[in-house]
Amino acid sequence: MDVPAKGNVLGRLVPARYILAVLGSIGMAIVYGLKVNLSVAMVGMLNHTSIRLAAHADREPLDMGNHTGELECEPTSGGSNETELDGPFDWSSEIQGIVLSCYFWGYFVSQIPGARVAELFSAKWVMFFSVTINVICTLLTPVMAEAHYVAVVFMRIGEGIGGGVTFPAMHVLLSKWAPPAERSVMAALVYAGTSLGTVISMLMAGVLTASLGWESVFYTMGGLSCIWCVLWVALVQDSPQEQQLISAEEREMIVTSLGGKTNDHTPHKKLAVPWRAVLTSPAFLSILVAHACSNWGWYMLLIELPFYMKQVLKFNMTENAVTTSLPFLSLWIFSIALSRTLDWMRAKDYITTTTARKIGTLFASAVPAACLLSLCYIGCNRGAAVALMAIGVTGIGGMFCGFLSNHIDIAPNFAGTLMALTNTVATIPGIVVPIFVGVLTHGNQTISAWRVIFFVTIGLYIVEIIAYTLFGSGEQQPWNNPPEDHEDGVEKPLNKTEKTLV
């Protein structure tokens, strides 16, 4: 439905597409912030004394000493003087692992169904559902924790179901709202919210746990997120044609740049996904490989590297929190700057969309790979380790204007489904990485063990670089608009009647 924009003050002052992008970024920040807040709040929820005594009663403590004879770093000053607050729950390490990992159970199963609902019906309401279910489950977490840890598991699964549909829903919205010349910067603005949400949540949860108690983490963060739900419903629509808070000039610019007409009132055609063409497309498969390999490195740098800094370089908890959090800010700044630069170069015809996507992906893979390689050989140089970690995490920001925007380029009609497919596969590293690191470092928390971990990650980054450089494409694929007489990108044979007419 084409809504006239007469008398619309807000639409003339603020571009509606950037209202969408900013609220989308905040929405992503909320989902990712509510995802990680439990890992911080759990420090105040657990009765560490009781858990430690129970563990000692069950088994003898492991000897975690360095038996290899290699260099061992000295702890920083104050590293052993930190105290732990005892909370009400004596959850064992196994229960803790289940509570923290069950998020991915919901995340894994919801993406493809959520993507199809967003494409066929409404991406706006799918995104609203995503944030709302996260808010509800967050607000209920303190009550559920008092009842039983199984109730918390159900809350986390619910959050995972909501979190799983965020990327597909936003991809569908961007495919209708982002002009090709601004696609990189709008995608980077939206998806960089994930990193900002993570760092803000970690710092905020730490302060709230220490000052007001662990329950305040869930009530405060969940309550503040309700504001977003109201703004999203009031200010966002599925397409420019449906948006009242938009100038006529902006609507015309967006719709025509995407090949549509502002006075086109025909309902959006609901296309069946050409599965065979998708799953045999080199352009799509290169995104799939890049997404999976990149996520391995993402989880390695953002989740496991802090353990390296604590186990090997002997950073204390406070230092670790600061050095882990700050690179997220530089990642956000770099991703916006790189996206803007690449969009400008594309507008000037200096580079193609394909080249822009490959440059962004190269930054997101080559930079962290080089930093991990350097980490293998700097020994106990903590200053260099912090610098390398900051540079590596910053470089990852290139993925937002690289392969992560590429689904919309090759098939805007199925952008949500394609994102759901690659993100589902890319979820597997989130499950495998902690197990992989745990096995290699069990009783062997040494530089040698971590070198093996880093070399495996570097190898996967090399696979990403080769696959995406050779097969990545920024051009729309033929199967994006399958003809009515085509199925799965393959022409259907004519029946007898059709042959006679021909």
PDB file of N, CA, C and O in Angstrom, residues 326-386:
ATOM      1  N   LEU A 326      37.313  -3.298  25.077  1.00  0.00           N
ATOM      2  CA  LEU A 326      37.625  -2.100  24.297  1.00  0.00           C
ATOM      3  C   LEU A 326      37.705  -2.328  22.790  1.00  0.00           C
ATOM      4  O   LEU A 326      37.282  -1.462  22.018  1.00  0.00           O
ATOM      5  N   PRO A 327      38.247  -3.455  22.293  1.00  0.00           N
ATOM      6  CA  PRO A 327      38.324  -3.627  20.836  1.00  0.00           C
ATOM      7  C   PRO A 327      36.982  -3.619  20.125  1.00  0.00           C
ATOM      8  O   PRO A 327      36.920  -3.368  18.919  1.00  0.00           O
ATOM      9  N   PHE A 328      35.871  -3.874  20.849  1.00  0.00           N
ATOM     10  CA  PHE A 328      34.564  -3.830  20.204  1.00  0.00           C
ATOM     11  C   PHE A 328      34.255  -2.435  19.682  1.00  0.00           C
ATOM     12  O   PHE A 328      33.604  -2.276  18.651  1.00  0.00           O
ATOM     13  N   LEU A 329      34.721  -1.412  20.394  1.00  0.00           N
ATOM     14  CA  LEU A 329      34.479  -0.042  19.953  1.00  0.00           C
ATOM     15  C   LEU A 329      35.232   0.256  18.664  1.00  0.00           C
ATOM     16  O   LEU A 329      34.681   0.834  17.723  1.00  0.00           O
ATOM     17  N   SER A 330      36.492  -0.159  18.602  1.00  0.00           N
ATOM     18  CA  SER A 330      37.264   0.063  17.378  1.00  0.00           C
ATOM     19  C   SER A 330      36.706  -0.761  16.223  1.00  0.00           C
ATOM     20  O   SER A 330      36.736  -0.330  15.061  1.00  0.00           O
ATOM     21  N   LEU A 331      36.170  -1.956  16.511  1.00  0.00           N
ATOM     22  CA  LEU A 331      35.524  -2.761  15.474  1.00  0.00           C
ATOM     23  C   LEU A 331      34.354  -1.998  14.869  1.00  0.00           C
ATOM     24  O   LEU A 331      34.195  -1.948  13.641  1.00  0.00           O
ATOM     25  N   TRP A 332      33.531  -1.409  15.716  1.00  0.00           N
ATOM     26  CA  TRP A 332      32.360  -0.667  15.243  1.00  0.00           C
ATOM     27  C   TRP A 332      32.774   0.516  14.369  1.00  0.00           C
ATOM     28  O   TRP A 332      32.248   0.703  13.275  1.00  0.00           O
ATOM     29  N   ILE A 333      33.761   1.284  14.836  1.00  0.00           N
ATOM     30  CA  ILE A 333      34.222   2.453  14.083  1.00  0.00           C
ATOM     31  C   ILE A 333      34.813   2.024  12.738  1.00  0.00           C
ATOM     32  O   ILE A 333      34.526   2.608  11.682  1.00  0.00           O
ATOM     33  N   PHE A 334      35.654   0.991  12.756  1.00  0.00           N
ATOM     34  CA  PHE A 334      36.299   0.529  11.528  1.00  0.00           C
ATOM     35  C   PHE A 334      35.278  -0.002  10.524  1.00  0.00           C
ATOM     36  O   PHE A 334      35.377   0.265   9.321  1.00  0.00           O
ATOM     37  N   SER A 335      34.284  -0.768  10.993  1.00  0.00           N
ATOM     38  CA  SER A 335      33.301  -1.339  10.079  1.00  0.00           C
ATOM     39  C   SER A 335      32.501  -0.249   9.367  1.00  0.00           C
ATOM     40  O   SER A 335      32.233  -0.351   8.163  1.00  0.00           O
ATOM     41  N   ILE A 336      32.133   0.814  10.091  1.00  0.00           N
ATOM     42  CA  ILE A 336      31.398   1.922   9.479  1.00  0.00           C
ATOM     43  C   ILE A 336      32.284   2.657   8.476  1.00  0.00           C
ATOM     44  O   ILE A 336      31.855   2.973   7.357  1.00  0.00           O
ATOM     45  N   ALA A 337      33.541   2.931   8.866  1.00  0.00           N
ATOM     46  CA  ALA A 337      34.453   3.662   7.982  1.00  0.00           C
ATOM     47  C   ALA A 337      34.754   2.874   6.712  1.00  0.00           C
ATOM     48  O   ALA A 337      34.727   3.422   5.597  1.00  0.00           O
ATOM     49  N   LEU A 338      35.033   1.579   6.847  1.00  0.00           N
ATOM     50  CA  LEU A 338      35.333   0.757   5.674  1.00  0.00           C
ATOM     51  C   LEU A 338      34.108   0.649   4.767  1.00  0.00           C
ATOM     52  O   LEU A 338      34.225   0.745   3.530  1.00  0.00           O
ATOM     53  N   SER A 339      32.939   0.462   5.354  1.00  0.00           N
ATOM     54  CA  SER A 339      31.717   0.348   4.558  1.00  0.00           C
ATOM     55  C   SER A 339      31.449   1.623   3.774  1.00  0.00           C
ATOM     56  O   SER A 339      31.099   1.582   2.588  1.00  0.00           O
ATOM     57  N   ARG A 340      31.615   2.756   4.448  1.00  0.00           N
ATOM     58  CA  ARG A 340      31.399   4.039   3.777  1.00  0.00           C
ATOM     59  C   ARG A 340      32.390   4.231   2.640  1.00  0.00           C
ATOM     60  O   ARG A 340      32.030   4.715   1.557  1.00  0.00           O
ATOM     61  N   THR A 341      33.627   3.862   2.867  1.00  0.00           N
ATOM     62  CA  THR A 341      34.651   4.002   1.833  1.00  0.00           C
ATOM     63  C   THR A 341      34.356   3.125   0.630  1.00  0.00           C
ATOM     64  O   THR A 341      34.451   3.566  -0.533  1.00  0.00           O
ATOM     65  N   LEU A 342      33.970   1.879   0.877  1.00  0.00           N
ATOM     66  CA  LEU A 342      33.682   0.965  -0.229  1.00  0.00           C
ATOM     67  C   LEU A 342      32.443   1.404  -1.003  1.00  0.00           C
ATOM     68  O   LEU A 342      32.409   1.289  -2.238  1.00  0.00           O
ATOM     69  N   ASP A 343      31.421   1.897  -0.306  1.00  0.00           N
ATOM     70  CA  ASP A 343      30.237   2.406  -1.004  1.00  0.00           C
ATOM     71  C   ASP A 343      30.592   3.608  -1.874  1.00  0.00           C
ATOM     72  O   ASP A 343      30.079   3.762  -2.992  1.00  0.00           O
ATOM     73  N   TRP A 344      31.462   4.488  -1.378  1.00  0.00           N
ATOM     74  CA  TRP A 344      31.890   5.655  -2.150  1.00  0.00           C
ATOM     75  C   TRP A 344      32.652   5.219  -3.402  1.00  0.00           C
ATOM     76  O   TRP A 344      32.433   5.755  -4.496  1.00  0.00           O
ATOM     77  N   MET A 345      33.530   4.238  -3.254  1.00  0.00           N
ATOM     78  CA  MET A 345      34.303   3.743  -4.396  1.00  0.00           C
ATOM     79  C   MET A 345      33.403   3.055  -5.420  1.00  0.00           C
ATOM     80  O   MET A 345      33.625   3.161  -6.636  1.00  0.00           O
ATOM     81  N   ARG A 346      32.373   2.371  -4.942  1.00  0.00           N
ATOM     82  CA  ARG A 346      31.421   1.757  -5.872  1.00  0.00           C
ATOM     83  C   ARG A 346      30.619   2.827  -6.610  1.00  0.00           C
ATOM     84  O   ARG A 346      30.370   2.713  -7.813  1.00  0.00           O
ATOM     85  N   ALA A 347      30.206   3.881  -5.894  1.00  0.00           N
ATOM     86  CA  ALA A 347      29.439   4.957  -6.521  1.00  0.00           C
ATOM     87  C   ALA A 347      30.246   5.664  -7.599  1.00  0.00           C
ATOM     88  O   ALA A 347      29.695   6.127  -8.605  1.00  0.00           O
ATOM     89  N   LYS A 348      31.562   5.747  -7.401  1.00  0.00           N
ATOM     90  CA  LYS A 348      32.452   6.384  -8.384  1.00  0.00           C
ATOM     91  C   LYS A 348      32.883   5.414  -9.486  1.00  0.00           C
ATOM     92  O   LYS A 348      33.654   5.797 -10.371  1.00  0.00           O
ATOM     93  N   ASP A 349      32.408   4.169  -9.406  1.00  0.00           N
ATOM     94  CA  ASP A 349      32.774   3.124 -10.382  1.00  0.00           C
ATOM     95  C   ASP A 349      34.263   2.792 -10.356  1.00  0.00           C
ATOM     96  O   ASP A 349      34.817   2.322 -11.354  1.00  0.00           O
ATOM     97  N   TYR A 350      34.902   3.026  -9.192  1.00  0.00           N
ATOM     98  CA  TYR A 350      36.293   2.613  -9.048  1.00  0.00           C
ATOM     99  C   TYR A 350      36.393   1.093  -8.852  1.00  0.00           C
ATOM    100  O   TYR A 350      37.364   0.476  -9.279  1.00  0.00           O
ATOM    101  N   ILE A 351      35.405   0.540  -8.186  1.00  0.00           N
ATOM    102  CA  ILE A 351      35.374  -0.900  -7.941  1.00  0.00           C
ATOM    103  C   ILE A 351      33.957  -1.411  -8.168  1.00  0.00           C
ATOM    104  O   ILE A 351      32.986  -0.641  -8.119  1.00  0.00           O
ATOM    105  N   THR A 352      33.820  -2.707  -8.400  1.00  0.00           N
ATOM    106  CA  THR A 352      32.504  -3.329  -8.533  1.00  0.00           C
ATOM    107  C   THR A 352      32.016  -3.800  -7.157  1.00  0.00           C
ATOM    108  O   THR A 352      32.774  -3.819  -6.181  1.00  0.00           O
ATOM    109  N   THR A 353      30.751  -4.185  -7.112  1.00  0.00           N
ATOM    110  CA  THR A 353      30.208  -4.740  -5.875  1.00  0.00           C
ATOM    111  C   THR A 353      30.966  -6.000  -5.476  1.00  0.00           C
ATOM    112  O   THR A 353      31.256  -6.224  -4.287  1.00  0.00           O
ATOM    113  N   THR A 354      31.310  -6.819  -6.457  1.00  0.00           N
ATOM    114  CA  THR A 354      32.065  -8.042  -6.176  1.00  0.00           C
ATOM    115  C   THR A 354      33.395  -7.721  -5.511  1.00  0.00           C
ATOM    116  O   THR A 354      33.775  -8.350  -4.502  1.00  0.00           O
ATOM    117  N   THR A 355      34.113  -6.742  -6.055  1.00  0.00           N
ATOM    118  CA  THR A 355      35.409  -6.356  -5.477  1.00  0.00           C
ATOM    119  C   THR A 355      35.238  -5.810  -4.065  1.00  0.00           C
ATOM    120  O   THR A 355      36.028  -6.114  -3.167  1.00  0.00           O
ATOM    121  N   ALA A 356      34.188  -5.009  -3.857  1.00  0.00           N
ATOM    122  CA  ALA A 356      33.946  -4.442  -2.528  1.00  0.00           C
ATOM    123  C   ALA A 356      33.716  -5.541  -1.495  1.00  0.00           C
ATOM    124  O   ALA A 356      34.262  -5.501  -0.384  1.00  0.00           O
ATOM    125  N   ARG A 357      32.909  -6.532  -1.861  1.00  0.00           N
ATOM    126  CA  ARG A 357      32.637  -7.625  -0.921  1.00  0.00           C
ATOM    127  C   ARG A 357      33.909  -8.421  -0.616  1.00  0.00           C
ATOM    128  O   ARG A 357      34.137  -8.844   0.521  1.00  0.00           O
ATOM    129  N   LYS A 358      34.746  -8.617  -1.628  1.00  0.00           N
ATOM    130  CA  LYS A 358      35.974  -9.383  -1.413  1.00  0.00           C
ATOM    131  C   LYS A 358      36.983  -8.601  -0.568  1.00  0.00           C
ATOM    132  O   LYS A 358      37.712  -9.196   0.230  1.00  0.00           O
ATOM    133  N   ILE A 359      37.019  -7.275  -0.723  1.00  0.00           N
ATOM    134  CA  ILE A 359      37.917  -6.457   0.102  1.00  0.00           C
ATOM    135  C   ILE A 359      37.489  -6.535   1.573  1.00  0.00           C
ATOM    136  O   ILE A 359      38.312  -6.722   2.473  1.00  0.00           O
ATOM    137  N   GLY A 360      36.173  -6.376   1.829  1.00  0.00           N
ATOM    138  CA  GLY A 360      35.682  -6.459   3.202  1.00  0.00           C
ATOM    139  C   GLY A 360      35.974  -7.807   3.827  1.00  0.00           C
ATOM    140  O   GLY A 360      36.419  -7.898   4.982  1.00  0.00           O
ATOM    141  N   THR A 361      35.749  -8.873   3.075  1.00  0.00           N
ATOM    142  CA  THR A 361      35.995 -10.224   3.588  1.00  0.00           C
ATOM    143  C   THR A 361      37.480 -10.469   3.807  1.00  0.00           C
ATOM    144  O   THR A 361      37.869 -11.149   4.768  1.00  0.00           O
ATOM    145  N   LEU A 362      38.327  -9.908   2.946  1.00  0.00           N
ATOM    146  CA  LEU A 362      39.775 -10.067   3.109  1.00  0.00           C
ATOM    147  C   LEU A 362      40.255  -9.418   4.405  1.00  0.00           C
ATOM    148  O   LEU A 362      41.065  -9.999   5.141  1.00  0.00           O
ATOM    149  N   PHE A 363      39.753  -8.232   4.703  1.00  0.00           N
ATOM    150  CA  PHE A 363      40.085  -7.592   5.981  1.00  0.00           C
ATOM    151  C   PHE A 363      39.660  -8.480   7.155  1.00  0.00           C
ATOM    152  O   PHE A 363      40.396  -8.625   8.136  1.00  0.00           O
ATOM    153  N   ALA A 364      38.447  -9.061   7.045  1.00  0.00           N
ATOM    154  CA  ALA A 364      37.881  -9.843   8.154  1.00  0.00           C
ATOM    155  C   ALA A 364      38.581 -11.172   8.359  1.00  0.00           C
ATOM    156  O   ALA A 364      38.370 -11.820   9.386  1.00  0.00           O
ATOM    157  N   SER A 365      39.407 -11.602   7.419  1.00  0.00           N
ATOM    158  CA  SER A 365      40.084 -12.896   7.542  1.00  0.00           C
ATOM    159  C   SER A 365      41.602 -12.756   7.631  1.00  0.00           C
ATOM    160  O   SER A 365      42.237 -13.354   8.505  1.00  0.00           O
ATOM    161  N   ALA A 366      42.192 -11.957   6.747  1.00  0.00           N
ATOM    162  CA  ALA A 366      43.655 -11.845   6.717  1.00  0.00           C
ATOM    163  C   ALA A 366      44.202 -11.136   7.958  1.00  0.00           C
ATOM    164  O   ALA A 366      45.237 -11.531   8.506  1.00  0.00           O
ATOM    165  N   VAL A 367      43.506 -10.089   8.425  1.00  0.00           N
ATOM    166  CA  VAL A 367      44.002  -9.322   9.579  1.00  0.00           C
ATOM    167  C   VAL A 367      44.009 -10.169  10.852  1.00  0.00           C
ATOM    168  O   VAL A 367      45.043 -10.276  11.529  1.00  0.00           O
ATOM    169  N   PRO A 368      42.885 -10.807  11.240  1.00  0.00           N
ATOM    170  CA  PRO A 368      42.946 -11.644  12.453  1.00  0.00           C
ATOM    171  C   PRO A 368      43.870 -12.842  12.295  1.00  0.00           C
ATOM    172  O   PRO A 368      44.500 -13.264  13.277  1.00  0.00           O
ATOM    173  N   ALA A 369      43.995 -13.402  11.084  1.00  0.00           N
ATOM    174  CA  ALA A 369      44.921 -14.520  10.872  1.00  0.00           C
ATOM    175  C   ALA A 369      46.355 -14.090  11.144  1.00  0.00           C
ATOM    176  O   ALA A 369      47.130 -14.807  11.803  1.00  0.00           O
ATOM    177  N   ALA A 370      46.739 -12.923  10.642  1.00  0.00           N
ATOM    178  CA  ALA A 370      48.092 -12.413  10.863  1.00  0.00           C
ATOM    179  C   ALA A 370      48.333 -12.133  12.349  1.00  0.00           C
ATOM    180  O   ALA A 370      49.426 -12.396  12.876  1.00  0.00           O
ATOM    181  N   CYS A 371      47.315 -11.625  13.021  1.00  0.00           N
ATOM    182  CA  CYS A 371      47.456 -11.333  14.455  1.00  0.00           C
ATOM    183  C   CYS A 371      47.608 -12.617  15.270  1.00  0.00           C
ATOM    184  O   CYS A 371      48.419 -12.676  16.206  1.00  0.00           O
ATOM    185  N   LEU A 372      46.848 -13.659  14.920  1.00  0.00           N
ATOM    186  CA  LEU A 372      46.976 -14.930  15.633  1.00  0.00           C
ATOM    187  C   LEU A 372      48.343 -15.557  15.380  1.00  0.00           C
ATOM    188  O   LEU A 372      48.942 -16.148  16.299  1.00  0.00           O
ATOM    189  N   LEU A 373      48.848 -15.441  14.164  1.00  0.00           N
ATOM    190  CA  LEU A 373      50.179 -15.967  13.856  1.00  0.00           C
ATOM    191  C   LEU A 373      51.240 -15.256  14.696  1.00  0.00           C
ATOM    192  O   LEU A 373      52.159 -15.891  15.231  1.00  0.00           O
ATOM    193  N   SER A 374      51.099 -13.955  14.838  1.00  0.00           N
ATOM    194  CA  SER A 374      52.061 -13.188  15.652  1.00  0.00           C
ATOM    195  C   SER A 374      51.957 -13.562  17.123  1.00  0.00           C
ATOM    196  O   SER A 374      52.971 -13.622  17.834  1.00  0.00           O
ATOM    197  N   LEU A 375      50.730 -13.832  17.607  1.00  0.00           N
ATOM    198  CA  LEU A 375      50.542 -14.212  19.005  1.00  0.00           C
ATOM    199  C   LEU A 375      51.301 -15.489  19.359  1.00  0.00           C
ATOM    200  O   LEU A 375      51.709 -15.675  20.506  1.00  0.00           O
ATOM    201  N   CYS A 376      51.497 -16.356  18.365  1.00  0.00           N
ATOM    202  CA  CYS A 376      52.180 -17.630  18.619  1.00  0.00           C
ATOM    203  C   CYS A 376      53.636 -17.430  19.018  1.00  0.00           C
ATOM    204  O   CYS A 376      54.241 -18.315  19.634  1.00  0.00           O
ATOM    205  N   TYR A 377      54.209 -16.262  18.689  1.00  0.00           N
ATOM    206  CA  TYR A 377      55.660 -16.122  18.835  1.00  0.00           C
ATOM    207  C   TYR A 377      56.094 -14.893  19.644  1.00  0.00           C
ATOM    208  O   TYR A 377      57.266 -14.539  19.618  1.00  0.00           O
ATOM    209  N   ILE A 378      55.158 -14.258  20.360  1.00  0.00           N
ATOM    210  CA  ILE A 378      55.558 -13.081  21.134  1.00  0.00           C
ATOM    211  C   ILE A 378      55.862 -13.419  22.584  1.00  0.00           C
ATOM    212  O   ILE A 378      56.243 -12.545  23.367  1.00  0.00           O
ATOM    213  N   GLY A 379      55.687 -14.695  22.972  1.00  0.00           N
ATOM    214  CA  GLY A 379      56.000 -15.093  24.341  1.00  0.00           C
ATOM    215  C   GLY A 379      55.089 -14.415  25.334  1.00  0.00           C
ATOM    216  O   GLY A 379      53.871 -14.386  25.183  1.00  0.00           O
ATOM    217  N   CYS A 380      55.686 -13.815  26.377  1.00  0.00           N
ATOM    218  CA  CYS A 380      54.912 -13.209  27.459  1.00  0.00           C
ATOM    219  C   CYS A 380      54.777 -11.694  27.330  1.00  0.00           C
ATOM    220  O   CYS A 380      54.542 -10.993  28.319  1.00  0.00           O
ATOM    221  N   ASN A 381      54.943 -11.178  26.138  1.00  0.00           N
ATOM    222  CA  ASN A 381      54.830  -9.738  25.913  1.00  0.00           C
ATOM    223  C   ASN A 381      53.356  -9.342  25.950  1.00  0.00           C
ATOM    224  O   ASN A 381      52.647  -9.397  24.947  1.00  0.00           O
ATOM    225  N   ARG A 382      52.893  -8.925  27.127  1.00  0.00           N
ATOM    226  CA  ARG A 382      51.477  -8.638  27.303  1.00  0.00           C
ATOM    227  C   ARG A 382      51.027  -7.422  26.500  1.00  0.00           C
ATOM    228  O   ARG A 382      49.917  -7.397  25.961  1.00  0.00           O
ATOM    229  N   GLY A 383      51.872  -6.411  26.421  1.00  0.00           N
ATOM    230  CA  GLY A 383      51.500  -5.219  25.649  1.00  0.00           C
ATOM    231  C   GLY A 383      51.268  -5.547  24.190  1.00  0.00           C
ATOM    232  O   GLY A 383      50.280  -5.102  23.582  1.00  0.00           O
ATOM    233  N   ALA A 384      52.140  -6.354  23.614  1.00  0.00           N
ATOM    234  CA  ALA A 384      51.976  -6.763  22.218  1.00  0.00           C
ATOM    235  C   ALA A 384      50.738  -7.625  22.043  1.00  0.00           C
ATOM    236  O   ALA A 384      50.019  -7.515  21.042  1.00  0.00           O
ATOM    237  N   ALA A 385      50.452  -8.485  23.030  1.00  0.00           N
ATOM    238  CA  ALA A 385      49.271  -9.347  22.952  1.00  0.00           C
ATOM    239  C   ALA A 385      47.987  -8.524  22.934  1.00  0.00           C
ATOM    240  O   ALA A 385      47.067  -8.794  22.153  1.00  0.00           O
ATOM    241  N   VAL A 386      47.916  -7.501  23.780  1.00  0.00           N
ATOM    242  CA  VAL A 386      46.739  -6.630  23.817  1.00  0.00           C
ATOM    243  C   VAL A 386      46.572  -5.904  22.487  1.00  0.00           C
ATOM    244  O   VAL A 386      45.464  -5.815  21.928  1.00  0.00           O
TER     245      VAL A 386
END
